[in-house]
Amino acid sequence: MKYYFFYFLGSISLLACSPRLSEKLSAADYNKDVLLQTSKGDIRIRLNDATPLHRDNFLRLVKTGFYDSIQFHRVINQFMIQAGNPATRPDSARAPKPGPLIPAEFRAELFHRKGVLAAARTGDDVNPTKASSSSQFYIVQGRTFTDAALDSVEIHRLKGRKLPDAHREIYKTSGGAPHLDQNYTIFGEVVEGLPVVDSIASVPTTGTGKGDRPLNPVYIKKARLIKRSG
């Protein structure tokens, strides 16, 4: 096994060399939400059909119980909460193994507003195609931005690429992490439980440069598919 550092989050991920999980998906699975029952409360997630490779991979991992007992191993207030490292499971030696990297699925209409679900990945220097981790994900908490701050993001972080006006308005009101747009694949969003995301994001951690790991473990008790409520 090799360990890699995720570029923008700086966290360690265990990347397995096993083939992609072969769990069968049914037509009914595509009409269900994912419920993350965490130690801080429930988060309901709706996956996006515009990113089918990531959607199907996440569904398979949930159905195999891969995320059960996994910790949120990196938490940064006003940015994001990250989970999906199998090494954080109590039974990590026997945990189901994730598959190979997933090709990027960037979509212009998907952006890093508060509550989106996206895939972590290794940095551009070793991963120029921006392929995603097969198991690690993050949920954006983010913060709100002024027009001047968004202008700075466009110039310095997005290398001159302009944010659509509609996206800017959301970043100014609801918030998010605009500097990640079109660099990390978004494949779902929180439809219930944003206060739980805020609660996890605010826990004390080891801090910048020391892993941003919660001082007291925060974990996913169980992830399961549930019937959509609307």
PDB file of C-alpha atoms in Angstrom:
ATOM      1  CA  MET A   1       0.000   0.000   0.000  1.00  0.00           C
ATOM      2  CA  LYS A   2       1.127   3.572  -0.681  1.00  0.00           C
ATOM      3  CA  TYR A   3       0.028   6.673   1.154  1.00  0.00           C
ATOM      4  CA  TYR A   4      -0.591   9.915  -0.682  1.00  0.00           C
ATOM      5  CA  PHE A   5      -1.219  13.449   0.524  1.00  0.00           C
ATOM      6  CA  PHE A   6      -4.353  15.121  -0.744  1.00  0.00           C
ATOM      7  CA  TYR A   7      -3.201  18.401  -2.164  1.00  0.00           C
ATOM      8  CA  PHE A   8      -5.711  20.994  -1.039  1.00  0.00           C
ATOM      9  CA  LEU A   9      -6.531  19.292   2.245  1.00  0.00           C
ATOM     10  CA  GLY A  10      -3.122  17.868   3.078  1.00  0.00           C
ATOM     11  CA  SER A  11      -4.606  14.687   4.528  1.00  0.00           C
ATOM     12  CA  ILE A  12      -3.461  11.111   4.219  1.00  0.00           C
ATOM     13  CA  SER A  13      -5.488   8.693   2.141  1.00  0.00           C
ATOM     14  CA  LEU A  14      -5.164   4.963   1.730  1.00  0.00           C
ATOM     15  CA  LEU A  15      -5.488   4.167  -1.976  1.00  0.00           C
ATOM     16  CA  ALA A  16      -6.075   0.492  -2.614  1.00  0.00           C
ATOM     17  CA  CYS A  17      -4.941  -1.337  -5.719  1.00  0.00           C
ATOM     18  CA  SER A  18      -7.950  -3.652  -5.747  1.00  0.00           C
ATOM     19  CA  PRO A  19     -10.491  -3.545  -8.608  1.00  0.00           C
ATOM     20  CA  ARG A  20     -13.515  -1.304  -8.282  1.00  0.00           C
ATOM     21  CA  LEU A  21     -16.231  -2.671  -6.036  1.00  0.00           C
ATOM     22  CA  SER A  22     -18.606  -4.911  -7.965  1.00  0.00           C
ATOM     23  CA  GLU A  23     -21.686  -4.317  -5.801  1.00  0.00           C
ATOM     24  CA  LYS A  24     -24.740  -4.424  -8.062  1.00  0.00           C
ATOM     25  CA  LEU A  25     -26.921  -1.349  -8.274  1.00  0.00           C
ATOM     26  CA  SER A  26     -30.643  -1.578  -8.909  1.00  0.00           C
ATOM     27  CA  ALA A  27     -32.894   0.940 -10.632  1.00  0.00           C
ATOM     28  CA  ALA A  28     -34.374   1.745  -7.214  1.00  0.00           C
ATOM     29  CA  ASP A  29     -30.949   2.732  -5.848  1.00  0.00           C
ATOM     30  CA  TYR A  30     -30.808   5.696  -8.228  1.00  0.00           C
ATOM     31  CA  ASN A  31     -33.972   7.126  -6.677  1.00  0.00           C
ATOM     32  CA  LYS A  32     -32.696   7.066  -3.107  1.00  0.00           C
ATOM     33  CA  ASP A  33     -30.807   9.515  -0.939  1.00  0.00           C
ATOM     34  CA  VAL A  34     -27.821   8.693   1.239  1.00  0.00           C
ATOM     35  CA  LEU A  35     -28.244   9.139   4.987  1.00  0.00           C
ATOM     36  CA  LEU A  36     -25.054   9.673   6.956  1.00  0.00           C
ATOM     37  CA  GLN A  37     -25.831   8.936  10.601  1.00  0.00           C
ATOM     38  CA  THR A  38     -22.958  10.728  12.316  1.00  0.00           C
ATOM     39  CA  SER A  39     -21.983  11.101  15.949  1.00  0.00           C
ATOM     40  CA  LYS A  40     -23.196  14.722  15.663  1.00  0.00           C
ATOM     41  CA  GLY A  41     -26.509  14.003  13.925  1.00  0.00           C
ATOM     42  CA  ASP A  42     -27.939  13.002  10.551  1.00  0.00           C
ATOM     43  CA  ILE A  43     -26.962  14.384   7.145  1.00  0.00           C
ATOM     44  CA  ARG A  44     -29.110  13.533   4.125  1.00  0.00           C
ATOM     45  CA  ILE A  45     -27.340  13.697   0.764  1.00  0.00           C
ATOM     46  CA  ARG A  46     -28.746  13.624  -2.767  1.00  0.00           C
ATOM     47  CA  LEU A  47     -26.351  12.414  -5.454  1.00  0.00           C
ATOM     48  CA  ASN A  48     -26.172  14.080  -8.852  1.00  0.00           C
ATOM     49  CA  ASP A  49     -27.018  12.174 -12.030  1.00  0.00           C
ATOM     50  CA  ALA A  50     -24.740  14.509 -14.030  1.00  0.00           C
ATOM     51  CA  THR A  51     -21.703  12.776 -12.497  1.00  0.00           C
ATOM     52  CA  PRO A  52     -22.565   9.077 -12.949  1.00  0.00           C
ATOM     53  CA  LEU A  53     -19.111   7.612 -12.290  1.00  0.00           C
ATOM     54  CA  HIS A  54     -18.881   9.279  -8.890  1.00  0.00           C
ATOM     55  CA  ARG A  55     -22.561   8.647  -8.127  1.00  0.00           C
ATOM     56  CA  ASP A  56     -22.319   4.920  -8.816  1.00  0.00           C
ATOM     57  CA  ASN A  57     -19.055   4.550  -6.916  1.00  0.00           C
ATOM     58  CA  PHE A  58     -20.503   6.282  -3.846  1.00  0.00           C
ATOM     59  CA  LEU A  59     -23.667   4.194  -3.977  1.00  0.00           C
ATOM     60  CA  ARG A  60     -21.621   1.002  -4.094  1.00  0.00           C
ATOM     61  CA  LEU A  61     -19.475   2.075  -1.159  1.00  0.00           C
ATOM     62  CA  VAL A  62     -22.569   2.903   0.896  1.00  0.00           C
ATOM     63  CA  LYS A  63     -24.207  -0.432   0.037  1.00  0.00           C
ATOM     64  CA  THR A  64     -21.109  -2.387   1.103  1.00  0.00           C
ATOM     65  CA  GLY A  65     -20.953  -0.573   4.437  1.00  0.00           C
ATOM     66  CA  PHE A  66     -17.616   0.999   3.582  1.00  0.00           C
ATOM     67  CA  TYR A  67     -18.378   4.275   5.403  1.00  0.00           C
ATOM     68  CA  ASP A  68     -19.734   2.687   8.592  1.00  0.00           C
ATOM     69  CA  SER A  69     -17.556   3.758  11.560  1.00  0.00           C
ATOM     70  CA  ILE A  70     -15.246   5.922   9.412  1.00  0.00           C
ATOM     71  CA  GLN A  71     -14.105   9.180  10.993  1.00  0.00           C
ATOM     72  CA  PHE A  72     -14.167  12.739   9.724  1.00  0.00           C
ATOM     73  CA  HIS A  73     -10.386  12.838   9.809  1.00  0.00           C
ATOM     74  CA  ARG A  74      -9.896  16.422   8.601  1.00  0.00           C
ATOM     75  CA  VAL A  75     -12.070  19.361   9.612  1.00  0.00           C
ATOM     76  CA  ILE A  76     -11.506  23.040   8.828  1.00  0.00           C
ATOM     77  CA  ASN A  77     -14.027  25.555  10.114  1.00  0.00           C
ATOM     78  CA  GLN A  78     -15.462  27.831   7.385  1.00  0.00           C
ATOM     79  CA  PHE A  79     -14.117  25.445   4.745  1.00  0.00           C
ATOM     80  CA  MET A  80     -15.069  21.759   4.779  1.00  0.00           C
ATOM     81  CA  ILE A  81     -15.331  18.426   6.590  1.00  0.00           C
ATOM     82  CA  GLN A  82     -13.609  15.381   5.073  1.00  0.00           C
ATOM     83  CA  ALA A  83     -14.081  11.637   5.553  1.00  0.00           C
ATOM     84  CA  GLY A  84     -13.568   8.378   3.688  1.00  0.00           C
ATOM     85  CA  ASN A  85     -10.105   7.191   4.768  1.00  0.00           C
ATOM     86  CA  PRO A  86     -10.499   3.463   5.561  1.00  0.00           C
ATOM     87  CA  ALA A  87      -7.509   3.661   7.913  1.00  0.00           C
ATOM     88  CA  THR A  88      -9.767   5.557  10.367  1.00  0.00           C
ATOM     89  CA  ARG A  89     -12.115   2.589  10.817  1.00  0.00           C
ATOM     90  CA  PRO A  90     -11.694   0.501  13.987  1.00  0.00           C
ATOM     91  CA  ASP A  91     -11.574  -2.604  11.752  1.00  0.00           C
ATOM     92  CA  SER A  92      -9.358  -0.980   9.111  1.00  0.00           C
ATOM     93  CA  ALA A  93      -7.474  -4.215   8.446  1.00  0.00           C
ATOM     94  CA  ARG A  94     -10.727  -5.909   7.421  1.00  0.00           C
ATOM     95  CA  ALA A  95     -12.440  -2.896   5.836  1.00  0.00           C
ATOM     96  CA  PRO A  96     -13.713  -3.202   2.243  1.00  0.00           C
ATOM     97  CA  LYS A  97     -11.103  -1.837  -0.138  1.00  0.00           C
ATOM     98  CA  PRO A  98     -11.946   1.096  -2.431  1.00  0.00           C
ATOM     99  CA  GLY A  99     -11.193   0.867  -6.137  1.00  0.00           C
ATOM    100  CA  PRO A 100      -8.925   2.846  -8.468  1.00  0.00           C
ATOM    101  CA  LEU A 101      -9.100   6.589  -9.069  1.00  0.00           C
ATOM    102  CA  ILE A 102     -12.231   7.967 -10.741  1.00  0.00           C
ATOM    103  CA  PRO A 103     -11.895  10.188 -13.840  1.00  0.00           C
ATOM    104  CA  ALA A 104     -12.862  13.816 -13.197  1.00  0.00           C
ATOM    105  CA  GLU A 105     -16.448  14.783 -14.041  1.00  0.00           C
ATOM    106  CA  PHE A 106     -16.494  18.577 -13.982  1.00  0.00           C
ATOM    107  CA  ARG A 107     -19.814  20.229 -14.830  1.00  0.00           C
ATOM    108  CA  ALA A 108     -20.158  23.975 -15.381  1.00  0.00           C
ATOM    109  CA  GLU A 109     -23.427  24.120 -13.467  1.00  0.00           C
ATOM    110  CA  LEU A 110     -21.952  22.491 -10.339  1.00  0.00           C
ATOM    111  CA  PHE A 111     -20.007  24.787  -8.028  1.00  0.00           C
ATOM    112  CA  HIS A 112     -18.722  24.760  -4.469  1.00  0.00           C
ATOM    113  CA  ARG A 113     -21.600  26.408  -2.663  1.00  0.00           C
ATOM    114  CA  LYS A 114     -22.273  25.485   0.950  1.00  0.00           C
ATOM    115  CA  GLY A 115     -23.461  21.904   1.355  1.00  0.00           C
ATOM    116  CA  VAL A 116     -22.082  20.311  -1.796  1.00  0.00           C
ATOM    117  CA  LEU A 117     -20.475  16.879  -1.718  1.00  0.00           C
ATOM    118  CA  ALA A 118     -17.227  16.510  -3.669  1.00  0.00           C
ATOM    119  CA  ALA A 119     -14.349  14.081  -4.124  1.00  0.00           C
ATOM    120  CA  ALA A 120     -10.896  14.670  -2.676  1.00  0.00           C
ATOM    121  CA  ARG A 121      -7.855  13.947  -4.838  1.00  0.00           C
ATOM    122  CA  THR A 122      -4.082  14.115  -5.052  1.00  0.00           C
ATOM    123  CA  GLY A 123      -2.387  17.268  -6.335  1.00  0.00           C
ATOM    124  CA  ASP A 124      -1.881  18.373  -9.920  1.00  0.00           C
ATOM    125  CA  ASP A 125       1.828  17.588  -9.849  1.00  0.00           C
ATOM    126  CA  VAL A 126       1.126  13.856  -9.575  1.00  0.00           C
ATOM    127  CA  ASN A 127      -2.424  13.926 -10.907  1.00  0.00           C
ATOM    128  CA  PRO A 128      -2.658  16.263 -13.931  1.00  0.00           C
ATOM    129  CA  THR A 129      -6.042  14.847 -15.005  1.00  0.00           C
ATOM    130  CA  LYS A 130      -7.490  15.740 -11.555  1.00  0.00           C
ATOM    131  CA  ALA A 131      -8.840  12.213 -11.050  1.00  0.00           C
ATOM    132  CA  SER A 132     -10.712  11.645  -7.789  1.00  0.00           C
ATOM    133  CA  SER A 133     -10.080   9.435  -4.806  1.00  0.00           C
ATOM    134  CA  SER A 134     -12.318   6.404  -4.922  1.00  0.00           C
ATOM    135  CA  SER A 135     -13.424   6.813  -1.316  1.00  0.00           C
ATOM    136  CA  GLN A 136     -12.520  10.162   0.243  1.00  0.00           C
ATOM    137  CA  PHE A 137     -15.063  12.966   0.055  1.00  0.00           C
ATOM    138  CA  TYR A 138     -15.671  16.347   1.587  1.00  0.00           C
ATOM    139  CA  ILE A 139     -18.751  18.431   2.338  1.00  0.00           C
ATOM    140  CA  VAL A 140     -18.326  22.175   1.927  1.00  0.00           C
ATOM    141  CA  GLN A 141     -19.188  24.451   4.817  1.00  0.00           C
ATOM    142  CA  GLY A 142     -17.384  27.474   3.389  1.00  0.00           C
ATOM    143  CA  ARG A 143     -17.894  31.140   4.168  1.00  0.00           C
ATOM    144  CA  THR A 144     -19.456  34.173   2.520  1.00  0.00           C
ATOM    145  CA  PHE A 145     -17.474  36.446   0.197  1.00  0.00           C
ATOM    146  CA  THR A 146     -17.571  40.076  -0.872  1.00  0.00           C
ATOM    147  CA  ASP A 147     -17.299  41.091  -4.521  1.00  0.00           C
ATOM    148  CA  ALA A 148     -13.722  42.200  -3.883  1.00  0.00           C
ATOM    149  CA  ALA A 149     -12.840  38.832  -2.348  1.00  0.00           C
ATOM    150  CA  LEU A 150     -14.390  36.989  -5.299  1.00  0.00           C
ATOM    151  CA  ASP A 151     -12.442  39.199  -7.703  1.00  0.00           C
ATOM    152  CA  SER A 152      -9.277  38.164  -5.877  1.00  0.00           C
ATOM    153  CA  VAL A 153     -10.231  34.468  -6.099  1.00  0.00           C
ATOM    154  CA  GLU A 154     -10.705  34.828  -9.859  1.00  0.00           C
ATOM    155  CA  ILE A 155      -7.319  36.478 -10.319  1.00  0.00           C
ATOM    156  CA  HIS A 156      -5.148  34.509  -7.925  1.00  0.00           C
ATOM    157  CA  ARG A 157      -6.826  31.115  -7.470  1.00  0.00           C
ATOM    158  CA  LEU A 158      -8.766  30.574 -10.701  1.00  0.00           C
ATOM    159  CA  LYS A 159      -6.036  32.103 -12.890  1.00  0.00           C
ATOM    160  CA  GLY A 160      -8.349  34.650 -14.495  1.00  0.00           C
ATOM    161  CA  ARG A 161     -11.381  32.408 -14.994  1.00  0.00           C
ATOM    162  CA  LYS A 162     -14.573  34.323 -14.218  1.00  0.00           C
ATOM    163  CA  LEU A 163     -17.251  33.017 -11.913  1.00  0.00           C
ATOM    164  CA  PRO A 164     -20.783  33.172 -13.343  1.00  0.00           C
ATOM    165  CA  ASP A 165     -22.876  35.991 -11.885  1.00  0.00           C
ATOM    166  CA  ALA A 166     -25.408  33.539 -10.452  1.00  0.00           C
ATOM    167  CA  HIS A 167     -22.641  31.652  -8.636  1.00  0.00           C
ATOM    168  CA  ARG A 168     -21.162  34.878  -7.283  1.00  0.00           C
ATOM    169  CA  GLU A 169     -24.511  35.843  -5.761  1.00  0.00           C
ATOM    170  CA  ILE A 170     -24.713  32.543  -3.890  1.00  0.00           C
ATOM    171  CA  TYR A 171     -21.125  32.856  -2.689  1.00  0.00           C
ATOM    172  CA  LYS A 172     -22.019  36.321  -1.341  1.00  0.00           C
ATOM    173  CA  THR A 173     -25.159  35.138   0.453  1.00  0.00           C
ATOM    174  CA  SER A 174     -25.020  31.418   1.327  1.00  0.00           C
ATOM    175  CA  GLY A 175     -21.266  31.024   1.014  1.00  0.00           C
ATOM    176  CA  GLY A 176     -18.973  28.269  -0.177  1.00  0.00           C
ATOM    177  CA  ALA A 177     -15.440  27.652  -1.431  1.00  0.00           C
ATOM    178  CA  PRO A 178     -15.169  29.208  -4.922  1.00  0.00           C
ATOM    179  CA  HIS A 179     -11.436  28.598  -5.312  1.00  0.00           C
ATOM    180  CA  LEU A 180     -12.165  24.868  -5.759  1.00  0.00           C
ATOM    181  CA  ASP A 181     -14.524  25.281  -8.729  1.00  0.00           C
ATOM    182  CA  GLN A 182     -13.737  23.118 -11.764  1.00  0.00           C
ATOM    183  CA  ASN A 183     -10.805  21.547  -9.924  1.00  0.00           C
ATOM    184  CA  TYR A 184     -12.569  18.930  -7.792  1.00  0.00           C
ATOM    185  CA  THR A 185     -15.558  16.856  -8.875  1.00  0.00           C
ATOM    186  CA  ILE A 186     -18.856  17.733  -7.194  1.00  0.00           C
ATOM    187  CA  PHE A 187     -21.289  14.822  -7.186  1.00  0.00           C
ATOM    188  CA  GLY A 188     -24.033  15.603  -4.685  1.00  0.00           C
ATOM    189  CA  GLU A 189     -25.405  17.994  -2.088  1.00  0.00           C
ATOM    190  CA  VAL A 190     -26.800  18.060   1.429  1.00  0.00           C
ATOM    191  CA  VAL A 191     -30.594  18.321   1.341  1.00  0.00           C
ATOM    192  CA  GLU A 192     -31.070  18.008   5.124  1.00  0.00           C
ATOM    193  CA  GLY A 193     -28.613  18.454   7.961  1.00  0.00           C
ATOM    194  CA  LEU A 194     -26.574  21.576   7.217  1.00  0.00           C
ATOM    195  CA  PRO A 195     -26.580  22.460  10.946  1.00  0.00           C
ATOM    196  CA  VAL A 196     -24.867  19.106  11.536  1.00  0.00           C
ATOM    197  CA  VAL A 197     -22.198  20.049   8.979  1.00  0.00           C
ATOM    198  CA  ASP A 198     -21.709  23.335  10.867  1.00  0.00           C
ATOM    199  CA  SER A 199     -21.476  21.439  14.154  1.00  0.00           C
ATOM    200  CA  ILE A 200     -18.800  19.077  12.848  1.00  0.00           C
ATOM    201  CA  ALA A 201     -16.868  21.936  11.235  1.00  0.00           C
ATOM    202  CA  SER A 202     -16.697  23.805  14.546  1.00  0.00           C
ATOM    203  CA  VAL A 203     -15.172  21.054  16.700  1.00  0.00           C
ATOM    204  CA  PRO A 204     -11.697  21.686  18.193  1.00  0.00           C
ATOM    205  CA  THR A 205      -8.917  20.217  16.038  1.00  0.00           C
ATOM    206  CA  THR A 206      -5.155  19.766  16.021  1.00  0.00           C
ATOM    207  CA  GLY A 207      -5.012  22.823  13.759  1.00  0.00           C
ATOM    208  CA  THR A 208      -3.269  23.953  10.596  1.00  0.00           C
ATOM    209  CA  GLY A 209      -0.017  22.132   9.956  1.00  0.00           C
ATOM    210  CA  LYS A 210      -0.947  19.375  12.379  1.00  0.00           C
ATOM    211  CA  GLY A 211      -3.545  17.554  10.295  1.00  0.00           C
ATOM    212  CA  ASP A 212      -6.712  19.464  11.279  1.00  0.00           C
ATOM    213  CA  ARG A 213      -7.847  16.272  12.981  1.00  0.00           C
ATOM    214  CA  PRO A 214     -10.692  16.538  15.533  1.00  0.00           C
ATOM    215  CA  LEU A 215      -9.379  16.266  19.082  1.00  0.00           C
ATOM    216  CA  ASN A 216     -12.367  14.064  19.905  1.00  0.00           C
ATOM    217  CA  PRO A 217     -13.296  11.649  17.096  1.00  0.00           C
ATOM    218  CA  VAL A 218     -16.314  12.543  14.966  1.00  0.00           C
ATOM    219  CA  TYR A 219     -17.471   9.637  12.869  1.00  0.00           C
ATOM    220  CA  ILE A 220     -20.125   8.193  10.592  1.00  0.00           C
ATOM    221  CA  LYS A 221     -22.005   5.599  12.619  1.00  0.00           C
ATOM    222  CA  LYS A 222     -23.700   4.245   9.529  1.00  0.00           C
ATOM    223  CA  ALA A 223     -24.330   5.279   5.915  1.00  0.00           C
ATOM    224  CA  ARG A 224     -27.398   3.857   4.202  1.00  0.00           C
ATOM    225  CA  LEU A 225     -29.747   4.412   1.294  1.00  0.00           C
ATOM    226  CA  ILE A 226     -33.161   5.800   2.152  1.00  0.00           C
ATOM    227  CA  LYS A 227     -36.296   6.673   0.225  1.00  0.00           C
ATOM    228  CA  ARG A 228     -36.351  10.252  -1.063  1.00  0.00           C
ATOM    229  CA  SER A 229     -38.700  12.527   0.837  1.00  0.00           C
ATOM    230  CA  GLY A 230     -39.169  15.033  -1.963  1.00  0.00           C
TER     231      GLY A 230
END
